[in-house]
Tab-separated table of C-alpha atoms in Angstrom:
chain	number	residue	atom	x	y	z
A	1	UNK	CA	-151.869	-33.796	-100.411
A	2	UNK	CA	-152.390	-36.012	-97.257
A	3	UNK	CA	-151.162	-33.542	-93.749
A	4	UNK	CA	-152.228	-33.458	-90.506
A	5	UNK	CA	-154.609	-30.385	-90.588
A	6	UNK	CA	-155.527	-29.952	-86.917
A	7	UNK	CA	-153.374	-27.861	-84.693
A	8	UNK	CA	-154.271	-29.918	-81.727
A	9	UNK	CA	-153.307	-33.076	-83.449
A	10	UNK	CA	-150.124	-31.727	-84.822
A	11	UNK	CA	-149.010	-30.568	-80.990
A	12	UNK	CA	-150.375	-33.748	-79.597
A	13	UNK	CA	-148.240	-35.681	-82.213
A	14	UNK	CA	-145.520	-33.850	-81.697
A	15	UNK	CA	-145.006	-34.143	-77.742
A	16	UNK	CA	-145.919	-37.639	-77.980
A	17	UNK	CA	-142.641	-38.272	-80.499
A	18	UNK	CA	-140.750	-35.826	-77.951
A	19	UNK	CA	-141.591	-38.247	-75.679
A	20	UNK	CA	-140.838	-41.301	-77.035
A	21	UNK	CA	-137.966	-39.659	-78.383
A	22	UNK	CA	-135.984	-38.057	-75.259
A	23	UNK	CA	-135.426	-40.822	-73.312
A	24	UNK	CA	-134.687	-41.432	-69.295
A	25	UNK	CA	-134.736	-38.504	-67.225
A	26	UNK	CA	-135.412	-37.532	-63.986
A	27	UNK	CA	-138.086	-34.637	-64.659
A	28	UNK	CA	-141.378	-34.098	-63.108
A	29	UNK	CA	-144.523	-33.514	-64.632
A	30	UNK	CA	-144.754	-29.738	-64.745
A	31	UNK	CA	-140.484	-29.365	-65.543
A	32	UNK	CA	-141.377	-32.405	-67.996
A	33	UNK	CA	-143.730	-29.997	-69.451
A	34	UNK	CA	-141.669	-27.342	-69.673
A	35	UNK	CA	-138.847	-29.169	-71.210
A	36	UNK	CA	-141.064	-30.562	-73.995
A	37	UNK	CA	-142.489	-27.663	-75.305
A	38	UNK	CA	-139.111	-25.947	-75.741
A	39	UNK	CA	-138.151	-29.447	-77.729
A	40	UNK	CA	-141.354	-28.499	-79.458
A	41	UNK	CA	-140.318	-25.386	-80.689
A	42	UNK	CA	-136.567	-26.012	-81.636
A	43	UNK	CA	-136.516	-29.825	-82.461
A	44	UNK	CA	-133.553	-29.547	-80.455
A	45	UNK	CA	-133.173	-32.480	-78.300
A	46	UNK	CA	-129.658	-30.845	-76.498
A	47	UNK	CA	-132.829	-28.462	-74.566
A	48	UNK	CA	-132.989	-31.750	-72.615
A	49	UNK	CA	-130.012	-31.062	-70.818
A	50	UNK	CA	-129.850	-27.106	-71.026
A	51	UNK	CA	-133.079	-26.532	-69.508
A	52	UNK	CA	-132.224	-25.186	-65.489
A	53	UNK	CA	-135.519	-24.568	-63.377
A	54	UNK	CA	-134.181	-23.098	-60.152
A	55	UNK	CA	-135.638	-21.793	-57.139
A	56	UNK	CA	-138.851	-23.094	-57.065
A	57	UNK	CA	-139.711	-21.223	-59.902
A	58	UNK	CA	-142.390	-22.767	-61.411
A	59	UNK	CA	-144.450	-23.001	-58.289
A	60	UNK	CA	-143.672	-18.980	-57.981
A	61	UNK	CA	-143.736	-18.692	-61.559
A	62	UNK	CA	-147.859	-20.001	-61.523
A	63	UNK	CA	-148.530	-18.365	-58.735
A	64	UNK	CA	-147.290	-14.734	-60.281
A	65	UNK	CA	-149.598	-15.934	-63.168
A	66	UNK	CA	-152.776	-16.579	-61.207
A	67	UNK	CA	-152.245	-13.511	-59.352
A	68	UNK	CA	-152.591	-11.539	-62.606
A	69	UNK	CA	-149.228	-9.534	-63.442
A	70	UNK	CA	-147.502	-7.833	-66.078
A	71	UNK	CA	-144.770	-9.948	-68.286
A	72	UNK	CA	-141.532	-7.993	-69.794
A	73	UNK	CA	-139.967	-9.355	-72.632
A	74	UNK	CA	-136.563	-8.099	-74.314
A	75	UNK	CA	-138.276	-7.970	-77.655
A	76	UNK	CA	-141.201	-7.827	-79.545
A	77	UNK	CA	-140.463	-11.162	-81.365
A	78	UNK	CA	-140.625	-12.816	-77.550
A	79	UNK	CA	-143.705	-10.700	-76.637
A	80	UNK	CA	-145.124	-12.295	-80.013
A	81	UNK	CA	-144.520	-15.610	-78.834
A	82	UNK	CA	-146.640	-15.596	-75.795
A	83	UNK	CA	-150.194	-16.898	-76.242
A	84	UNK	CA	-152.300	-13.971	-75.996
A	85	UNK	CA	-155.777	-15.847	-75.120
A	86	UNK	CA	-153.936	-17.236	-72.340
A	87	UNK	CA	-152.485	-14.208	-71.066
A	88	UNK	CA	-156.316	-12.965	-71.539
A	89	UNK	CA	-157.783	-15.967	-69.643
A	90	UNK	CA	-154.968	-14.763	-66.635
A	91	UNK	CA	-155.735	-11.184	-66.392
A	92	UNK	CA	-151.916	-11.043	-67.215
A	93	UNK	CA	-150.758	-8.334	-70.212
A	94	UNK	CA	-147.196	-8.718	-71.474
A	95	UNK	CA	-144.937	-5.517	-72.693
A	96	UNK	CA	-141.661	-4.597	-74.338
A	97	UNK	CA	-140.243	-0.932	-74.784
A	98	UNK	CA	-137.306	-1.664	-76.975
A	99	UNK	CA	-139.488	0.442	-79.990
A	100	UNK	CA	-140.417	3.392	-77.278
A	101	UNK	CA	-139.527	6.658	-78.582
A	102	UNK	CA	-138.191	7.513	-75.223
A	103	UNK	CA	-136.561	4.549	-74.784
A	104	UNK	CA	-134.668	4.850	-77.835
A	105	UNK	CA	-134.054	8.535	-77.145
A	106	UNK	CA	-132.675	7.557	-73.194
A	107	UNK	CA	-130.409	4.298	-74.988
A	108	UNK	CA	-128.836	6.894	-77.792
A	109	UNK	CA	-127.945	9.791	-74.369
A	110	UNK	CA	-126.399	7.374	-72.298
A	111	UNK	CA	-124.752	5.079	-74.545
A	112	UNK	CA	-127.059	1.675	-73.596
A	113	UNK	CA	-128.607	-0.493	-75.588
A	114	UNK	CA	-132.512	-0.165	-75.785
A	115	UNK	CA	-132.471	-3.409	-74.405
A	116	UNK	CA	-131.225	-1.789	-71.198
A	117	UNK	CA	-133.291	1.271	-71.287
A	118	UNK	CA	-136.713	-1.213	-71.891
A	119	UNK	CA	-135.675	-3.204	-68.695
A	120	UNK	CA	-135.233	0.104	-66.424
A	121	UNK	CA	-138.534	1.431	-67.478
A	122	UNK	CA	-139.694	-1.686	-66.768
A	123	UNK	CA	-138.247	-2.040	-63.275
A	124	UNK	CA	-139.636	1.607	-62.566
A	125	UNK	CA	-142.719	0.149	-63.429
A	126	UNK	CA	-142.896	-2.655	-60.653
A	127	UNK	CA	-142.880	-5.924	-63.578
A	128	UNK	CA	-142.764	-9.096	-62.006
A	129	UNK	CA	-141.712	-11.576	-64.459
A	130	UNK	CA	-138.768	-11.035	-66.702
A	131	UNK	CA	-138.491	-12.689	-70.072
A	132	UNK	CA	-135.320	-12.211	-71.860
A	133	UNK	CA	-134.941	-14.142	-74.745
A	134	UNK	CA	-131.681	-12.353	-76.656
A	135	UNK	CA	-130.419	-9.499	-75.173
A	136	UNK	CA	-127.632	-10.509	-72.315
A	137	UNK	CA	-127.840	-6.803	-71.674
A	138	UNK	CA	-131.274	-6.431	-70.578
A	139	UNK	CA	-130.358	-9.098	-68.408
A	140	UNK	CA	-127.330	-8.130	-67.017
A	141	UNK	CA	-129.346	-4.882	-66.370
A	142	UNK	CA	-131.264	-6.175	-64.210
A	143	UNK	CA	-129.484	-8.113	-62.204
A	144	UNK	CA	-127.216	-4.893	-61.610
A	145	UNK	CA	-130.716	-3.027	-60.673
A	146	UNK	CA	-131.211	-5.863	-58.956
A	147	UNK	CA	-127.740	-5.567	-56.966
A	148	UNK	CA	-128.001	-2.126	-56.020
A	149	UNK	CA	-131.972	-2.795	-54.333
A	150	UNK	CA	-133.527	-1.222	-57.368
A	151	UNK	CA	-135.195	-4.230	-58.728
A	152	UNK	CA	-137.285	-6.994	-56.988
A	153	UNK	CA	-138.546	-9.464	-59.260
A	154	UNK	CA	-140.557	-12.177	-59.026
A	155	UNK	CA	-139.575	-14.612	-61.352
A	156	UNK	CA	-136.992	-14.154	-64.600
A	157	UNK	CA	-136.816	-16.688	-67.463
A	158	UNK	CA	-133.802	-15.872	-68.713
A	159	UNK	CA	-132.643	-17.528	-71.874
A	160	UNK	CA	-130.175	-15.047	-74.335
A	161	UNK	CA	-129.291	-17.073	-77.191
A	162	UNK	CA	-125.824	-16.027	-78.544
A	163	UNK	CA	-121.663	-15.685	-78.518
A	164	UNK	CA	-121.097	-12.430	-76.916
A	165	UNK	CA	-122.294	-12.398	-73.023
A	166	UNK	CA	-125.293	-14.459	-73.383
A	167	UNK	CA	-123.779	-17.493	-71.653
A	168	UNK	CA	-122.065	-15.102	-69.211
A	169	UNK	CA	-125.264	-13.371	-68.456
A	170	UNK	CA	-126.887	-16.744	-67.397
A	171	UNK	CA	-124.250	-18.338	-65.345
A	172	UNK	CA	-124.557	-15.233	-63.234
A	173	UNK	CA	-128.186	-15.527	-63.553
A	174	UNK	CA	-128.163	-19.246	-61.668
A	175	UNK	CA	-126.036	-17.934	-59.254
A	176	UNK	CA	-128.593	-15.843	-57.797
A	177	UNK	CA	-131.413	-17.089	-55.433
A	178	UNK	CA	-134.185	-15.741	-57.105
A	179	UNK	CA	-136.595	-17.547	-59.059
A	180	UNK	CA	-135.457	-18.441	-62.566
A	181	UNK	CA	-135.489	-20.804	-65.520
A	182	UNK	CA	-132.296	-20.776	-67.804
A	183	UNK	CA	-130.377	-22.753	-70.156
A	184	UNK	CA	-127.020	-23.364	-69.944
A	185	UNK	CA	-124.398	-22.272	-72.396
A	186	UNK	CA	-125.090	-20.576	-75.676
A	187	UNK	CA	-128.661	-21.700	-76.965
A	188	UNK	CA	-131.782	-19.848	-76.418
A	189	UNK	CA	-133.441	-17.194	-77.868
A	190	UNK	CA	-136.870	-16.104	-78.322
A	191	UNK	CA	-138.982	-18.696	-79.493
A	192	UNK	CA	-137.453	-20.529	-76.570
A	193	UNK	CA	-138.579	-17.799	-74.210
A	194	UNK	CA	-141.692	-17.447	-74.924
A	195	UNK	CA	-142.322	-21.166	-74.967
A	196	UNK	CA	-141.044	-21.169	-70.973
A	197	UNK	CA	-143.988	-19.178	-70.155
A	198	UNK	CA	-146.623	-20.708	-72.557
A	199	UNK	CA	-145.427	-23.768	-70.888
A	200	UNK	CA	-146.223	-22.631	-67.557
A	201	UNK	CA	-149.555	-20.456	-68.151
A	202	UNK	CA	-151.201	-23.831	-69.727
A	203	UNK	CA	-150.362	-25.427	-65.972
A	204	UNK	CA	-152.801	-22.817	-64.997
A	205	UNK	CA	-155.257	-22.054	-67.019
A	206	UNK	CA	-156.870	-24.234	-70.040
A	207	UNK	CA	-155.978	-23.167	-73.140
B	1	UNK	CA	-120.478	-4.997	-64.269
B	2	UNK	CA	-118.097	-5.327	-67.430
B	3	UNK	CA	-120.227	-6.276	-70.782
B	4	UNK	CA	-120.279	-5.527	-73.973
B	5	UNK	CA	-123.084	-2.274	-74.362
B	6	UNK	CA	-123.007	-1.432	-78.178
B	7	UNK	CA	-125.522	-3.945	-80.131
B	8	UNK	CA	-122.770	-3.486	-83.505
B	9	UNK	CA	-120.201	-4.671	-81.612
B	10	UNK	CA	-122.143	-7.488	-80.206
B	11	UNK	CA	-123.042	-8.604	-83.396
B	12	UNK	CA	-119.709	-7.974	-84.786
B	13	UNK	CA	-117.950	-9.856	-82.302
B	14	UNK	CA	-120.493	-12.893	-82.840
B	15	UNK	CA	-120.161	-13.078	-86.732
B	16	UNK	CA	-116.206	-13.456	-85.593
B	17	UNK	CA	-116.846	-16.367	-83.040
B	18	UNK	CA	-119.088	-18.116	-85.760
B	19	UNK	CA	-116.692	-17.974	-89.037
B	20	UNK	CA	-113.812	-18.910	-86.244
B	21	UNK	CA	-116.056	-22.287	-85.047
B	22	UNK	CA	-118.022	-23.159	-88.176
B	23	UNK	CA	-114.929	-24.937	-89.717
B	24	UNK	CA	-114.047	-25.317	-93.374
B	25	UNK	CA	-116.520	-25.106	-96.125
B	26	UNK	CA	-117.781	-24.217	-99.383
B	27	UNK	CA	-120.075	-21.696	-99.242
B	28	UNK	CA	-119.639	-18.213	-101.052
B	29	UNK	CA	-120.211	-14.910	-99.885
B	30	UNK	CA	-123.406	-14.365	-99.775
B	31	UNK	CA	-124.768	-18.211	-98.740
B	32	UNK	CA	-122.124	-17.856	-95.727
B	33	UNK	CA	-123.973	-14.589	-94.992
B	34	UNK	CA	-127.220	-16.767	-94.449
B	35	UNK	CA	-125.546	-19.861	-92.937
B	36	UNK	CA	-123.780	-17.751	-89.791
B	37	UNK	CA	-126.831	-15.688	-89.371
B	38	UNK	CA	-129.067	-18.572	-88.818
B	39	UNK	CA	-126.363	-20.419	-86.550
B	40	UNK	CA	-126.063	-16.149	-84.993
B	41	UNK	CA	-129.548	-16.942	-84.361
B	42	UNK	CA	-129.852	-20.294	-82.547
B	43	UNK	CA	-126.405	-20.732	-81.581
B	44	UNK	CA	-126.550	-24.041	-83.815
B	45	UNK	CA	-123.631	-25.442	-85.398
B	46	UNK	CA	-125.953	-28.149	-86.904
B	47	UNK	CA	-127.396	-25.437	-89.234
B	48	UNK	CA	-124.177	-25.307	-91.047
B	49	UNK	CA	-124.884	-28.989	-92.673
B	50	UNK	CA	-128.592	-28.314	-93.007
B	51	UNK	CA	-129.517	-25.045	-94.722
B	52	UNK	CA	-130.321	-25.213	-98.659
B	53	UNK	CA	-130.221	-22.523	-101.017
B	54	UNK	CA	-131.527	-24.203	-104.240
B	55	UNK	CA	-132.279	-22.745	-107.704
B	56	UNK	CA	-130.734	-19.400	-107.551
B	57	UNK	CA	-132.394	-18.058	-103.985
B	58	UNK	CA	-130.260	-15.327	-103.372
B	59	UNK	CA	-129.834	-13.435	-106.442
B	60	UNK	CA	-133.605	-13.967	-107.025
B	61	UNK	CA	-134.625	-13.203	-103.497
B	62	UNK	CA	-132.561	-9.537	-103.526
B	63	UNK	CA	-134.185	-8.853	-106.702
B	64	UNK	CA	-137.650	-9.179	-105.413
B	65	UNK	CA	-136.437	-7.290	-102.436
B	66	UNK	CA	-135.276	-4.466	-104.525
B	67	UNK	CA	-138.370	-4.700	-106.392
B	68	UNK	CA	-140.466	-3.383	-103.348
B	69	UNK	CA	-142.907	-6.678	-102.933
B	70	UNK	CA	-145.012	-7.880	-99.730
B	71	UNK	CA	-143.747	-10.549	-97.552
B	72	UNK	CA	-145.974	-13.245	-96.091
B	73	UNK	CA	-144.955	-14.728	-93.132
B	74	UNK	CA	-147.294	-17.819	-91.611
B	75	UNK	CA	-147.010	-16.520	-87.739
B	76	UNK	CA	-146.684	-13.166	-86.259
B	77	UNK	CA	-143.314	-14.510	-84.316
B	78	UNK	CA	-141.723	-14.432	-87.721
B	79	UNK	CA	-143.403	-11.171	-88.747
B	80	UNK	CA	-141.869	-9.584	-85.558
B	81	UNK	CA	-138.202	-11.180	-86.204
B	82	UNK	CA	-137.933	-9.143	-89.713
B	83	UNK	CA	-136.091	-5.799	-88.914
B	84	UNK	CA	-138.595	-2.924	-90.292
B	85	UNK	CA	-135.846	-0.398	-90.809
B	86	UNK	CA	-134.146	-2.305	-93.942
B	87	UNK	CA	-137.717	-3.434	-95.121
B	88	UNK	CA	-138.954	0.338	-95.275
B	89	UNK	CA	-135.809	1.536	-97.029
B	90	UNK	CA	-136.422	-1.554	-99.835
B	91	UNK	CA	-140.187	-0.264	-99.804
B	92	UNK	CA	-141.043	-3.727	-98.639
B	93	UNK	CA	-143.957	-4.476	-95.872
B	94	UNK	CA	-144.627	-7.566	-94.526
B	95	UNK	CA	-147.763	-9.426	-93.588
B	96	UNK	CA	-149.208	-12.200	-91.141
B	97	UNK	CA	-153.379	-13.118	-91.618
B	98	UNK	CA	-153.939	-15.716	-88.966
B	99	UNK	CA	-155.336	-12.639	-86.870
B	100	UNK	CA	-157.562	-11.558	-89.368
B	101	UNK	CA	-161.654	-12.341	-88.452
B	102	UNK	CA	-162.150	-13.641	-91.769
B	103	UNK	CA	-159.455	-15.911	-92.044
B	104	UNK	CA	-160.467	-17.167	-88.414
B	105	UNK	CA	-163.915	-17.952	-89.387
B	106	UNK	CA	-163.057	-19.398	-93.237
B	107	UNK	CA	-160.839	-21.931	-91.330
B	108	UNK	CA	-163.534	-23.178	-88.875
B	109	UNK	CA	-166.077	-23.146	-91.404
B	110	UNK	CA	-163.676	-25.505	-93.978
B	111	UNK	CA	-161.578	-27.578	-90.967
B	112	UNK	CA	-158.640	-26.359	-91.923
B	113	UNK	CA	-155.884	-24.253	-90.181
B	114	UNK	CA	-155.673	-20.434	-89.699
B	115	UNK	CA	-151.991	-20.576	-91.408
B	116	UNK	CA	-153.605	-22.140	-94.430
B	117	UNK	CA	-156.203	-20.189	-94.478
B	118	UNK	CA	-154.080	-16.851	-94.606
B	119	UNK	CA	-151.689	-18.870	-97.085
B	120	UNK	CA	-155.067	-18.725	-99.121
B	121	UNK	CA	-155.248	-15.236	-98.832
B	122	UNK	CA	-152.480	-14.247	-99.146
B	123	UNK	CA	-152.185	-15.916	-102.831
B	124	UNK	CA	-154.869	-13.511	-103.723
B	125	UNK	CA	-153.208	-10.948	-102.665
B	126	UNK	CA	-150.222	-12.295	-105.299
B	127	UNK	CA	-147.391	-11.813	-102.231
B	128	UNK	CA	-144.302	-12.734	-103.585
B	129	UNK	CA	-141.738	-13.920	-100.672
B	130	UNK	CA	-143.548	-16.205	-98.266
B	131	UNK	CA	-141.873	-17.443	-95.584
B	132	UNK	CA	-142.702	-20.063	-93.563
B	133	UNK	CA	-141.258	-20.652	-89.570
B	134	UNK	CA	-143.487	-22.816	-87.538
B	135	UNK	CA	-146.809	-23.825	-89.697
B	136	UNK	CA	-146.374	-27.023	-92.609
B	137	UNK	CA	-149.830	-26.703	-93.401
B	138	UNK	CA	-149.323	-23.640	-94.598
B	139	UNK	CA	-146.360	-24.311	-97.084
B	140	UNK	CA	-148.097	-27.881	-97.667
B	141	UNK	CA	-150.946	-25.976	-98.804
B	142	UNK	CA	-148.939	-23.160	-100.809
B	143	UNK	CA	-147.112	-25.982	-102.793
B	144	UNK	CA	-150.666	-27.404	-103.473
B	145	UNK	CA	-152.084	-23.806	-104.780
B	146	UNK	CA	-149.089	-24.255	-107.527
B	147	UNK	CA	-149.933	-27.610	-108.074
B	148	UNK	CA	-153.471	-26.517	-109.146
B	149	UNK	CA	-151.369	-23.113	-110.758
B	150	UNK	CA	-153.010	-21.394	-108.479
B	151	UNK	CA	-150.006	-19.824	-107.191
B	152	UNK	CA	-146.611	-18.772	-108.849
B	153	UNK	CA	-144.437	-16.991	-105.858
B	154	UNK	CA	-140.983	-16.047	-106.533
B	155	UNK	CA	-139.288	-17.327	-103.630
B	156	UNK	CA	-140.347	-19.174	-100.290
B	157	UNK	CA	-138.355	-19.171	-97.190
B	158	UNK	CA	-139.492	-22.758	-95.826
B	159	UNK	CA	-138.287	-23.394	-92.581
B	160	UNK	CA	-141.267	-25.340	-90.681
B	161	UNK	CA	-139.515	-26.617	-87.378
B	162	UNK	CA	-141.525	-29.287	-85.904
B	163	UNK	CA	-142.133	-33.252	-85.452
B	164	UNK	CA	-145.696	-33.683	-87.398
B	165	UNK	CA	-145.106	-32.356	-91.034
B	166	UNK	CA	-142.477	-30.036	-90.951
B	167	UNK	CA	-139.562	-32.516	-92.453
B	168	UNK	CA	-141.763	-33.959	-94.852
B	169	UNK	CA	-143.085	-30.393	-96.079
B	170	UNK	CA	-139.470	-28.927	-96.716
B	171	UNK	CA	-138.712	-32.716	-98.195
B	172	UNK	CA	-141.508	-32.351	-101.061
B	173	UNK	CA	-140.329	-27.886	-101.386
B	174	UNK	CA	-137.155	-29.291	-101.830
B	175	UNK	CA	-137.777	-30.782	-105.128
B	176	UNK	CA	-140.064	-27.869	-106.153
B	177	UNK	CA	-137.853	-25.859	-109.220
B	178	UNK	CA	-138.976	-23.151	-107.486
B	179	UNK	CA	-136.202	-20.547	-106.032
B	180	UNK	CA	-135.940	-21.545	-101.915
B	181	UNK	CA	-134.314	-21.478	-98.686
B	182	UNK	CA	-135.056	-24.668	-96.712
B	183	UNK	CA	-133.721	-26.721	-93.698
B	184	UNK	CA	-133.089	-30.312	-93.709
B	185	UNK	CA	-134.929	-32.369	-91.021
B	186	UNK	CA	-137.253	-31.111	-88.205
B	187	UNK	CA	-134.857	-27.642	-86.739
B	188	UNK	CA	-136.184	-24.489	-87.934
B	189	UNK	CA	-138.550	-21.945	-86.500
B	190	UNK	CA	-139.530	-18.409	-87.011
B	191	UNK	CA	-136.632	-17.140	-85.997
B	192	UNK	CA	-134.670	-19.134	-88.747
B	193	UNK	CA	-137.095	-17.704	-90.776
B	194	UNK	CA	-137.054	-13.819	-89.901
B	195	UNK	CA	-133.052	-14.476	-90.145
B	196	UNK	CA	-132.751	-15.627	-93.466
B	197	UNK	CA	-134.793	-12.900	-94.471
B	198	UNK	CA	-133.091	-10.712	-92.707
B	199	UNK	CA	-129.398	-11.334	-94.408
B	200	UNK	CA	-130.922	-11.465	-98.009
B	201	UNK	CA	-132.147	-7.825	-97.336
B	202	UNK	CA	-128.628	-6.873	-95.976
B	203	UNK	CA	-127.196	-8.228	-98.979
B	204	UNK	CA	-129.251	-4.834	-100.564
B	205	UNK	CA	-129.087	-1.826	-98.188
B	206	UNK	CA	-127.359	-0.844	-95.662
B	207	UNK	CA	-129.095	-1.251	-92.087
């Protein structure tokens, strides 16, 4: 059979259609980037639209990544999105805790989910970036922690996909002055996630 | 703050939202069980015109399930998104090669991709399910191992989102007799694809 059997050539391709395809905006080059990629990995043109990059936080967000810091993601299927060379490359390391024995044992005491449990170990342990690509109640979490002085983070991508207080969880999320990168309404999840940071490691570091 | 804490109810309340907006339609039980997890999964609507269950998918699919066989999924992303508990209680394991040395070094020796080369693999390895989120080459090369009879799996999940390849590798599984779940047009992903997996294995145990 005759297919495009380069990975490079298949990505190139790809953004070059998304492209062509998306039409006027009013992006720059590194939120252009951004934007694409999740395109890339949902063929989901409404992204155009969705996509909120508030606060500066791309500038913070590569900055953070240069610097070398620890990445939390709300699960493991986020975590497995992230390139792992790049991360490498960055002296960056992501985590998630959501399988921790402890975790689960803390969630199942106090009624949480493990999402919420993962994000206050995490907090405890100073993370910087927050990447939540499903669970609206790691997020909401945090911004509580976040609320009461607890939590101080540098940047959170926050994109829950779902019905039930993922869109709620984000419009409080833009409300806030921190750092972030959202989408609006319902969509997400954790392909998109994961592509938000891939998106902004390759600004910084060659793949 | 006031959210929903208990993951159940979450989902619960989701499944609700989804059979209220999806409209009318002409699934059955067990096809609707696929369609609103997907659209549970992306928030998609568009999913509900665009998922295919040809030749018997289902009852095939919870068979092999039941069975005990090995999944094969073409990117660790996908691997991650299929929920361990149900697959240990079916005796089922999943698998991912891209990561593996070998398969590494037999792609850059030949020019072809890691997810083809673990595709190759894993055909000697006689998996059963494969399932396919992100990587065309790898199903494009699957449906060429049965060309050559090279490969007789019982049921592929083929889901390739993308721009270059993807529509035109579900377009040729499409006509394939073989027992599948496919998407029409570029939308997919490995979330999609740990989804679809996921429902067919609630279909035979309880979570």
């Amino acid at each position: 059979m005759n297919y495009v059997k380069v990975p490079m050539d298949i990505e190139k391709g790809s953004f070059e259609i998304i492209g062509k395809e998306m039409g006027p905006h009013n992006f720059n080059d590194e939120e252009l980037q951004i934007i694409k990629r999740v395109i890339h990995t949902t063929a989901d043109f409404e992204y155009k639209d969705l996509v909120k990059i508030n606060n500066n936080a791309i500038e913070v967000g590569k900055n953070l990544l240069k610097k070398g810091v620890t990445i939390y993601t709300d699960t493991n299927m986020a975590l497995s999105g992230i390139n792992k060379r790049a991360l490498k490359k960055l002296n960056c390391n992501v985590k998630c805790f959501v399988d921790l024995d402890d975790v689960h044992k803390i969630a199942k005491e106090r009624g949480i989910t493990r999402s919420m449990a993962g994000v206050e170990k995490a907090v405890e342990d100073k993370v910087e970036i927050f990447v939540f690509g499903n669970a609206p109640t790691a997020l909401f979490r945090l911004m509580e922690l976040m609320d009461e002085n607890k939590a101080n983070p540098g940047l959170i991508v926050g994109v829950p996909v779902g019905f039930v207080g993922a869109e709620e969880s984000k419009r409080k999320l833009e409300k806030l002055d921190i750092p972030h990168i959202t989408i609006r309404g319902r969509k997400g999840g954790s392909t998109v996630a994961a592509s938000i940071i891939n998106a902004l490691m390759y600004m910084v570091v060659e793949r």
